[in-house]
C-alpha cells in the first residue's frame, strides 16, 4: 500500500514537472523575438517536458512490457529531438542573409566538412593561407 503511494507520488511529480517545462517552453516561444532563441526554448522544453511526462507514465504503469516500450520511446526522443532542433537552427543560420546583425556567424563558404571532422588539418590550412 505504501509503495503504491510512493509510486503514485513519484509519477505525479514527474508529470507535473513535465507540464511545467512545457509551460516554460510556450512562454519562451512566444516571448523571445529572435528565432534561434525560440528554437532553443522549444528544443529544451520538448526534450525535458516529454521525457518527464513519459517517466511519470513509467511510474504509473509499473514494470511491465509497455513500460519497456515507453523506455525505448524516451531514449528515442532524447536522441532525436535535440538533433532535429540543431538541424533546423543550422538551416536558419545558413539561409538568413543578415545574420551578422543579430549575432556573430562565420560565413558559410569558410565552413567545410573537414573543419568539423578534423580539427588539426583545418588549423594547418588556415596557417598556410595566412
GROMACS .gro file of N, CA and C in nm:
model
  390
    1UNK      N    1   0.082  -0.120   0.000
    1UNK     CA    2   0.000   0.000   0.000
    1UNK      C    3   0.087   0.127   0.000
    2UNK      N    4   0.190   0.127   0.083
    2UNK     CA    5   0.277   0.244   0.091
    2UNK      C    6   0.357   0.260  -0.039
    3UNK      N    7   0.402   0.147  -0.096
    3UNK     CA    8   0.479   0.154  -0.221
    3UNK      C    9   0.393   0.208  -0.336
    4UNK      N   10   0.264   0.178  -0.335
    4UNK     CA   11   0.175   0.231  -0.438
    4UNK      C   12   0.165   0.383  -0.426
    5UNK      N   13   0.158   0.433  -0.304
    5UNK     CA   14   0.151   0.578  -0.284
    5UNK      C   15   0.281   0.646  -0.325
    6UNK      N   16   0.393   0.582  -0.293
    6UNK     CA   17   0.522   0.639  -0.332
    6UNK      C   18   0.534   0.641  -0.485
    7UNK      N   19   0.492   0.532  -0.549
    7UNK     CA   20   0.496   0.526  -0.695
    7UNK      C   21   0.401   0.630  -0.756
    8UNK      N   22   0.284   0.645  -0.699
    8UNK     CA   23   0.189   0.746  -0.747
    8UNK      C   24   0.246   0.887  -0.729
    9UNK      N   25   0.306   0.914  -0.614
    9UNK     CA   26   0.362   1.046  -0.588
    9UNK      C   27   0.480   1.076  -0.683
   10UNK      N   28   0.566   0.978  -0.707
   10UNK     CA   29   0.679   0.998  -0.799
   10UNK      C   30   0.628   1.023  -0.941
   11UNK      N   31   0.527   0.950  -0.983
   11UNK     CA   32   0.469   0.971  -1.116
   11UNK      C   33   0.403   1.107  -1.128
   12UNK      N   34   0.331   1.149  -1.023
   12UNK     CA   35   0.265   1.279  -1.026
   12UNK      C   36   0.366   1.393  -1.028
   13UNK      N   37   0.475   1.380  -0.952
   13UNK     CA   38   0.578   1.484  -0.951
   13UNK      C   39   0.645   1.494  -1.087
   14UNK      N   40   0.676   1.380  -1.149
   14UNK     CA   41   0.739   1.383  -1.282
   14UNK      C   42   0.645   1.444  -1.385
   15UNK      N   43   0.519   1.408  -1.381
   15UNK     CA   44   0.425   1.464  -1.478
   15UNK      C   45   0.403   1.613  -1.455
   16UNK      N   46   0.398   1.655  -1.330
   16UNK     CA   47   0.384   1.798  -1.303
   16UNK      C   48   0.507   1.875  -1.349
   17UNK      N   49   0.626   1.818  -1.327
   17UNK     CA   50   0.748   1.884  -1.374
   17UNK      C   51   0.752   1.890  -1.526
   18UNK      N   52   0.705   1.787  -1.592
   18UNK     CA   53   0.697   1.788  -1.738
   18UNK      C   54   0.602   1.895  -1.789
   19UNK      N   55   0.489   1.911  -1.722
   19UNK     CA   56   0.395   2.017  -1.761
   19UNK      C   57   0.453   2.155  -1.737
   20UNK      N   58   0.530   2.171  -1.629
   20UNK     CA   59   0.595   2.300  -1.602
   20UNK      C   60   0.695   2.331  -1.713
   21UNK      N   61   0.771   2.231  -1.757
   21UNK     CA   62   0.865   2.256  -1.868
   21UNK      C   63   0.792   2.293  -1.995
   22UNK      N   64   0.678   2.230  -2.021
   22UNK     CA   65   0.601   2.268  -2.140
   22UNK      C   66   0.547   2.410  -2.130
   23UNK      N   67   0.503   2.450  -2.013
   23UNK     CA   68   0.453   2.587  -1.994
   23UNK      C   69   0.566   2.688  -2.015
   24UNK      N   70   0.684   2.658  -1.959
   24UNK     CA   71   0.800   2.746  -1.979
   24UNK      C   72   0.837   2.752  -2.127
   25UNK      N   73   0.826   2.638  -2.195
   25UNK     CA   74   0.854   2.635  -2.339
   25UNK      C   75   0.758   2.725  -2.414
   26UNK      N   76   0.630   2.718  -2.385
   26UNK     CA   77   0.531   2.801  -2.455
   26UNK      C   78   0.557   2.949  -2.430
   27UNK      N   79   0.588   2.984  -2.306
   27UNK     CA   80   0.618   3.124  -2.275
   27UNK      C   81   0.744   3.169  -2.350
   28UNK      N   82   0.846   3.086  -2.352
   28UNK     CA   83   0.969   3.121  -2.423
   28UNK      C   84   0.950   3.137  -2.572
   29UNK      N   85   0.869   3.049  -2.631
   29UNK     CA   86   0.846   3.057  -2.776
   29UNK      C   87   0.773   3.186  -2.812
   30UNK      N   88   0.680   3.227  -2.731
   30UNK     CA   89   0.605   3.348  -2.762
   30UNK      C   90   0.674   3.476  -2.716
   31UNK      N   91   0.760   3.466  -2.616
   31UNK     CA   92   0.821   3.587  -2.562
   31UNK      C   93   0.948   3.629  -2.636
   32UNK      N   94   1.031   3.532  -2.674
   32UNK     CA   95   1.156   3.565  -2.742
   32UNK      C   96   1.127   3.621  -2.880
   33UNK      N   97   1.212   3.715  -2.922
   33UNK     CA   98   1.193   3.778  -3.052
   33UNK      C   99   1.278   3.712  -3.160
   34UNK      N  100   1.390   3.657  -3.124
   34UNK     CA  101   1.483   3.603  -3.220
   34UNK      C  102   1.455   3.454  -3.241
   35UNK      N  103   1.462   3.408  -3.365
   35UNK     CA  104   1.420   3.272  -3.398
   35UNK      C  105   1.508   3.165  -3.333
   36UNK      N  106   1.637   3.189  -3.318
   36UNK     CA  107   1.722   3.088  -3.256
   36UNK      C  108   1.694   3.076  -3.106
   37UNK      N  109   1.659   3.185  -3.041
   37UNK     CA  110   1.618   3.176  -2.901
   37UNK      C  111   1.488   3.098  -2.888
   38UNK      N  112   1.397   3.119  -2.980
   38UNK     CA  113   1.272   3.042  -2.980
   38UNK      C  114   1.299   2.894  -3.002
   39UNK      N  115   1.390   2.864  -3.093
   39UNK     CA  116   1.424   2.724  -3.119
   39UNK      C  117   1.486   2.659  -2.996
   40UNK      N  118   1.571   2.733  -2.925
   40UNK     CA  119   1.633   2.679  -2.805
   40UNK      C  120   1.528   2.649  -2.698
   41UNK      N  121   1.437   2.743  -2.677
   41UNK     CA  122   1.332   2.722  -2.578
   41UNK      C  123   1.244   2.603  -2.616
   42UNK      N  124   1.211   2.592  -2.743
   42UNK     CA  125   1.127   2.481  -2.788
   42UNK      C  126   1.198   2.347  -2.776
   43UNK      N  127   1.326   2.343  -2.807
   43UNK     CA  128   1.401   2.217  -2.801
   43UNK      C  129   1.418   2.169  -2.658
   44UNK      N  130   1.453   2.260  -2.568
   44UNK     CA  131   1.472   2.221  -2.428
   44UNK      C  132   1.339   2.178  -2.367
   45UNK      N  133   1.235   2.257  -2.392
   45UNK     CA  134   1.104   2.223  -2.337
   45UNK      C  135   1.051   2.092  -2.391
   46UNK      N  136   1.073   2.068  -2.519
   46UNK     CA  137   1.024   1.945  -2.581
   46UNK      C  138   1.097   1.823  -2.525
   47UNK      N  139   1.229   1.833  -2.517
   47UNK     CA  140   1.307   1.719  -2.470
   47UNK      C  141   1.279   1.687  -2.323
   48UNK      N  142   1.286   1.788  -2.238
   48UNK     CA  143   1.266   1.764  -2.095
   48UNK      C  144   1.119   1.741  -2.061
   49UNK      N  145   1.030   1.818  -2.123
   49UNK     CA  146   0.887   1.803  -2.092
   49UNK      C  147   0.835   1.667  -2.131
   50UNK      N  148   0.863   1.625  -2.252
   50UNK     CA  149   0.816   1.495  -2.297
   50UNK      C  150   0.884   1.382  -2.220
   51UNK      N  151   1.013   1.399  -2.194
   51UNK     CA  152   1.084   1.297  -2.117
   51UNK      C  153   1.027   1.279  -1.977
   52UNK      N  154   1.000   1.389  -1.909
   52UNK     CA  155   0.944   1.379  -1.773
   52UNK      C  156   0.802   1.325  -1.773
   53UNK      N  157   0.724   1.362  -1.873
   53UNK     CA  158   0.588   1.305  -1.882
   53UNK      C  159   0.593   1.154  -1.904
   54UNK      N  160   0.686   1.108  -1.986
   54UNK     CA  161   0.697   0.965  -2.009
   54UNK      C  162   0.755   0.892  -1.888
   55UNK      N  163   0.847   0.956  -1.815
   55UNK     CA  164   0.896   0.895  -1.691
   55UNK      C  165   0.783   0.884  -1.589
   56UNK      N  166   0.697   0.987  -1.583
   56UNK     CA  167   0.579   0.977  -1.497
   56UNK      C  168   0.488   0.864  -1.538
   57UNK      N  169   0.471   0.844  -1.669
   57UNK     CA  170   0.391   0.731  -1.716
   57UNK      C  171   0.456   0.598  -1.679
   58UNK      N  172   0.589   0.594  -1.679
   58UNK     CA  173   0.658   0.473  -1.633
   58UNK      C  174   0.626   0.442  -1.488
   59UNK      N  175   0.629   0.545  -1.404
   59UNK     CA  176   0.597   0.522  -1.262
   59UNK      C  177   0.453   0.476  -1.245
   60UNK      N  178   0.361   0.536  -1.319
   60UNK     CA  179   0.221   0.496  -1.306
   60UNK      C  180   0.197   0.355  -1.358
   61UNK      N  181   0.269   0.317  -1.462
   61UNK     CA  182   0.248   0.188  -1.526
   61UNK      C  183   0.311   0.074  -1.449
   62UNK      N  184   0.419   0.100  -1.379
   62UNK     CA  185   0.490  -0.008  -1.311
   62UNK      C  186   0.584  -0.077  -1.408
   63UNK      N  187   0.644  -0.188  -1.366
   63UNK     CA  188   0.739  -0.259  -1.452
   63UNK      C  189   0.664  -0.368  -1.528
   64UNK      N  190   0.622  -0.334  -1.649
   64UNK     CA  191   0.553  -0.427  -1.737
   64UNK      C  192   0.613  -0.414  -1.877
   65UNK      N  193   0.561  -0.492  -1.972
   65UNK     CA  194   0.611  -0.484  -2.108
   65UNK      C  195   0.586  -0.347  -2.172
   66UNK      N  196   0.469  -0.285  -2.153
   66UNK     CA  197   0.452  -0.149  -2.209
   66UNK      C  198   0.549  -0.046  -2.150
   67UNK      N  199   0.596  -0.067  -2.027
   67UNK     CA  200   0.693   0.027  -1.972
   67UNK      C  201   0.829   0.016  -2.043
   68UNK      N  202   0.861  -0.100  -2.096
   68UNK     CA  203   0.984  -0.114  -2.175
   68UNK      C  204   0.969  -0.035  -2.305
   69UNK      N  205   0.850  -0.039  -2.364
   69UNK     CA  206   0.824   0.040  -2.485
   69UNK      C  207   0.835   0.190  -2.455
   70UNK      N  208   0.783   0.232  -2.341
   70UNK     CA  209   0.793   0.373  -2.301
   70UNK      C  210   0.940   0.410  -2.280
   71UNK      N  211   1.017   0.321  -2.223
   71UNK     CA  212   1.160   0.348  -2.203
   71UNK      C  213   1.232   0.365  -2.336
   72UNK      N  214   1.202   0.280  -2.434
   72UNK     CA  215   1.261   0.297  -2.568
   72UNK      C  216   1.216   0.428  -2.631
   73UNK      N  217   1.092   0.467  -2.609
   73UNK     CA  218   1.042   0.593  -2.662
   73UNK      C  219   1.116   0.712  -2.600
   74UNK      N  220   1.144   0.706  -2.470
   74UNK     CA  221   1.220   0.813  -2.404
   74UNK      C  222   1.359   0.824  -2.465
   75UNK      N  223   1.426   0.711  -2.482
   75UNK     CA  224   1.560   0.713  -2.540
   75UNK      C  225   1.556   0.767  -2.682
   76UNK      N  226   1.457   0.724  -2.761
   76UNK     CA  227   1.446   0.772  -2.899
   76UNK      C  228   1.423   0.923  -2.904
   77UNK      N  229   1.333   0.974  -2.821
   77UNK     CA  230   1.306   1.118  -2.821
   77UNK      C  231   1.425   1.199  -2.771
   78UNK      N  232   1.494   1.149  -2.669
   78UNK     CA  233   1.609   1.222  -2.617
   78UNK      C  234   1.725   1.223  -2.716
   79UNK      N  235   1.730   1.126  -2.806
   79UNK     CA  236   1.836   1.125  -2.907
   79UNK      C  237   1.799   1.207  -3.031
   80UNK      N  238   1.673   1.205  -3.070
   80UNK     CA  239   1.636   1.268  -3.197
   80UNK      C  240   1.589   1.413  -3.183
   81UNK      N  241   1.529   1.449  -3.075
   81UNK     CA  242   1.475   1.585  -3.061
   81UNK      C  243   1.585   1.692  -3.062
   82UNK      N  244   1.694   1.679  -2.986
   82UNK     CA  245   1.799   1.780  -2.994
   82UNK      C  246   1.866   1.786  -3.132
   83UNK      N  247   1.880   1.671  -3.197
   83UNK     CA  248   1.943   1.669  -3.329
   83UNK      C  249   1.854   1.742  -3.430
   84UNK      N  250   1.724   1.717  -3.425
   84UNK     CA  251   1.632   1.785  -3.516
   84UNK      C  252   1.631   1.935  -3.492
   85UNK      N  253   1.631   1.977  -3.366
   85UNK     CA  254   1.634   2.120  -3.336
   85UNK      C  255   1.764   2.183  -3.384
   86UNK      N  256   1.875   2.112  -3.370
   86UNK     CA  257   2.003   2.165  -3.417
   86UNK      C  258   2.003   2.180  -3.570
   87UNK      N  259   1.947   2.083  -3.640
   87UNK     CA  260   1.944   2.091  -3.786
   87UNK      C  261   1.858   2.208  -3.834
   88UNK      N  262   1.744   2.230  -3.770
   88UNK     CA  263   1.658   2.342  -3.809
   88UNK      C  264   1.727   2.475  -3.777
   89UNK      N  265   1.794   2.483  -3.664
   89UNK     CA  266   1.867   2.605  -3.628
   89UNK      C  267   1.982   2.631  -3.725
   90UNK      N  268   2.053   2.527  -3.763
   90UNK     CA  269   2.162   2.543  -3.859
   90UNK      C  270   2.109   2.588  -3.995
   91UNK      N  271   1.993   2.538  -4.033
   91UNK     CA  272   1.932   2.583  -4.158
   91UNK      C  273   1.899   2.731  -4.151
   92UNK      N  274   1.852   2.777  -4.038
   92UNK     CA  275   1.821   2.919  -4.020
   92UNK      C  276   1.948   3.003  -4.031
   93UNK      N  277   2.055   2.957  -3.969
   93UNK     CA  278   2.181   3.033  -3.974
   93UNK      C  279   2.235   3.040  -4.117
   94UNK      N  280   2.228   2.930  -4.189
   94UNK     CA  281   2.284   2.926  -4.324
   94UNK      C  282   2.197   2.998  -4.427
   95UNK      N  283   2.067   3.007  -4.403
   95UNK     CA  284   1.979   3.066  -4.503
   95UNK      C  285   1.949   3.214  -4.478
   96UNK      N  286   1.976   3.264  -4.360
   96UNK     CA  287   1.946   3.404  -4.331
   96UNK      C  288   2.057   3.493  -4.383
   97UNK      N  289   2.019   3.595  -4.458
   97UNK     CA  290   2.119   3.680  -4.522
   97UNK      C  291   2.185   3.777  -4.426
   98UNK      N  292   2.111   3.835  -4.332
   98UNK     CA  293   2.166   3.937  -4.242
   98UNK      C  294   2.178   3.883  -4.100
   99UNK      N  295   2.234   3.763  -4.087
   99UNK     CA  296   2.250   3.702  -3.956
   99UNK      C  297   2.352   3.777  -3.870
  100UNK      N  298   2.449   3.843  -3.935
  100UNK     CA  299   2.552   3.914  -3.860
  100UNK      C  300   2.495   4.031  -3.781
  101UNK      N  301   2.379   4.082  -3.820
  101UNK     CA  302   2.317   4.190  -3.744
  101UNK      C  303   2.271   4.141  -3.608
  102UNK      N  304   2.236   4.014  -3.598
  102UNK     CA  305   2.183   3.959  -3.473
  102UNK      C  306   2.291   3.895  -3.386
  103UNK      N  307   2.384   3.822  -3.450
  103UNK     CA  308   2.487   3.753  -3.374
  103UNK      C  309   2.607   3.725  -3.465
  104UNK      N  310   2.726   3.705  -3.408
  104UNK     CA  311   2.843   3.677  -3.492
  104UNK      C  312   2.835   3.536  -3.551
  105UNK      N  313   2.850   3.526  -3.682
  105UNK     CA  314   2.842   3.397  -3.751
  105UNK      C  315   2.954   3.391  -3.853
  106UNK      N  316   3.019   3.275  -3.864
  106UNK     CA  317   3.119   3.255  -3.968
  106UNK      C  318   3.048   3.241  -4.101
  107UNK      N  319   3.105   3.296  -4.208
  107UNK     CA  320   3.042   3.279  -4.339
  107UNK      C  321   3.035   3.132  -4.379
  108UNK      N  322   2.931   3.095  -4.451
  108UNK     CA  323   2.909   2.955  -4.489
  108UNK      C  324   3.018   2.905  -4.582
  109UNK      N  325   3.081   2.991  -4.660
  109UNK     CA  326   3.185   2.948  -4.752
  109UNK      C  327   3.308   2.898  -4.678
  110UNK      N  328   3.335   2.950  -4.559
  110UNK     CA  329   3.453   2.911  -4.484
  110UNK      C  330   3.432   2.782  -4.405
  111UNK      N  331   3.309   2.742  -4.389
  111UNK     CA  332   3.280   2.620  -4.314
  111UNK      C  333   3.289   2.502  -4.410
  112UNK      N  334   3.377   2.410  -4.382
  112UNK     CA  335   3.393   2.292  -4.464
  112UNK      C  336   3.368   2.169  -4.379
  113UNK      N  337   3.334   2.061  -4.445
  113UNK     CA  338   3.309   1.936  -4.374
  113UNK      C  339   3.434   1.888  -4.302
  114UNK      N  340   3.550   1.909  -4.361
  114UNK     CA  341   3.674   1.866  -4.298
  114UNK      C  342   3.702   1.945  -4.172
  115UNK      N  343   3.657   2.072  -4.165
  115UNK     CA  344   3.677   2.152  -4.044
  115UNK      C  345   3.602   2.092  -3.927
  116UNK      N  346   3.486   2.033  -3.953
  116UNK     CA  347   3.407   1.975  -3.845
  116UNK      C  348   3.464   1.842  -3.800
  117UNK      N  349   3.518   1.765  -3.893
  117UNK     CA  350   3.563   1.630  -3.861
  117UNK      C  351   3.707   1.625  -3.810
  118UNK      N  352   3.794   1.708  -3.866
  118UNK     CA  353   3.935   1.703  -3.830
  118UNK      C  354   3.981   1.843  -3.795
  119UNK      N  355   4.010   1.865  -3.669
  119UNK     CA  356   4.046   1.999  -3.624
  119UNK      C  357   4.189   2.037  -3.664
  120UNK      N  358   4.282   1.944  -3.657
  120UNK     CA  359   4.422   1.976  -3.683
  120UNK      C  360   4.450   2.017  -3.828
  121UNK      N  361   4.405   1.942  -3.930
  121UNK     CA  362   4.434   1.985  -4.067
  121UNK      C  363   4.371   2.121  -4.100
  122UNK      N  364   4.258   2.151  -4.041
  122UNK     CA  365   4.195   2.281  -4.068
  122UNK      C  366   4.283   2.394  -4.014
  123UNK      N  367   4.342   2.375  -3.898
  123UNK     CA  368   4.429   2.477  -3.842
  123UNK      C  369   4.553   2.496  -3.929
  124UNK      N  370   4.608   2.385  -3.980
  124UNK     CA  371   4.726   2.394  -4.064
  124UNK      C  372   4.695   2.468  -4.193
  125UNK      N  373   4.576   2.441  -4.253
  125UNK     CA  374   4.540   2.509  -4.377
  125UNK      C  375   4.522   2.658  -4.355
  126UNK      N  376   4.464   2.696  -4.243
  126UNK     CA  377   4.445   2.839  -4.215
  126UNK      C  378   4.578   2.909  -4.194
  127UNK      N  379   4.673   2.840  -4.130
  127UNK     CA  380   4.805   2.899  -4.108
  127UNK      C  381   4.880   2.913  -4.240
  128UNK      N  382   4.862   2.814  -4.330
  128UNK     CA  383   4.929   2.821  -4.459
  128UNK      C  384   4.874   2.934  -4.545
  129UNK      N  385   4.742   2.957  -4.536
  129UNK     CA  386   4.677   3.061  -4.615
  129UNK      C  387   4.708   3.200  -4.563
  130UNK      N  388   4.745   3.213  -4.437
  130UNK     CA  389   4.770   3.345  -4.379
  130UNK      C  390   4.906   3.399  -4.413
   0.00000   0.00000   0.00000
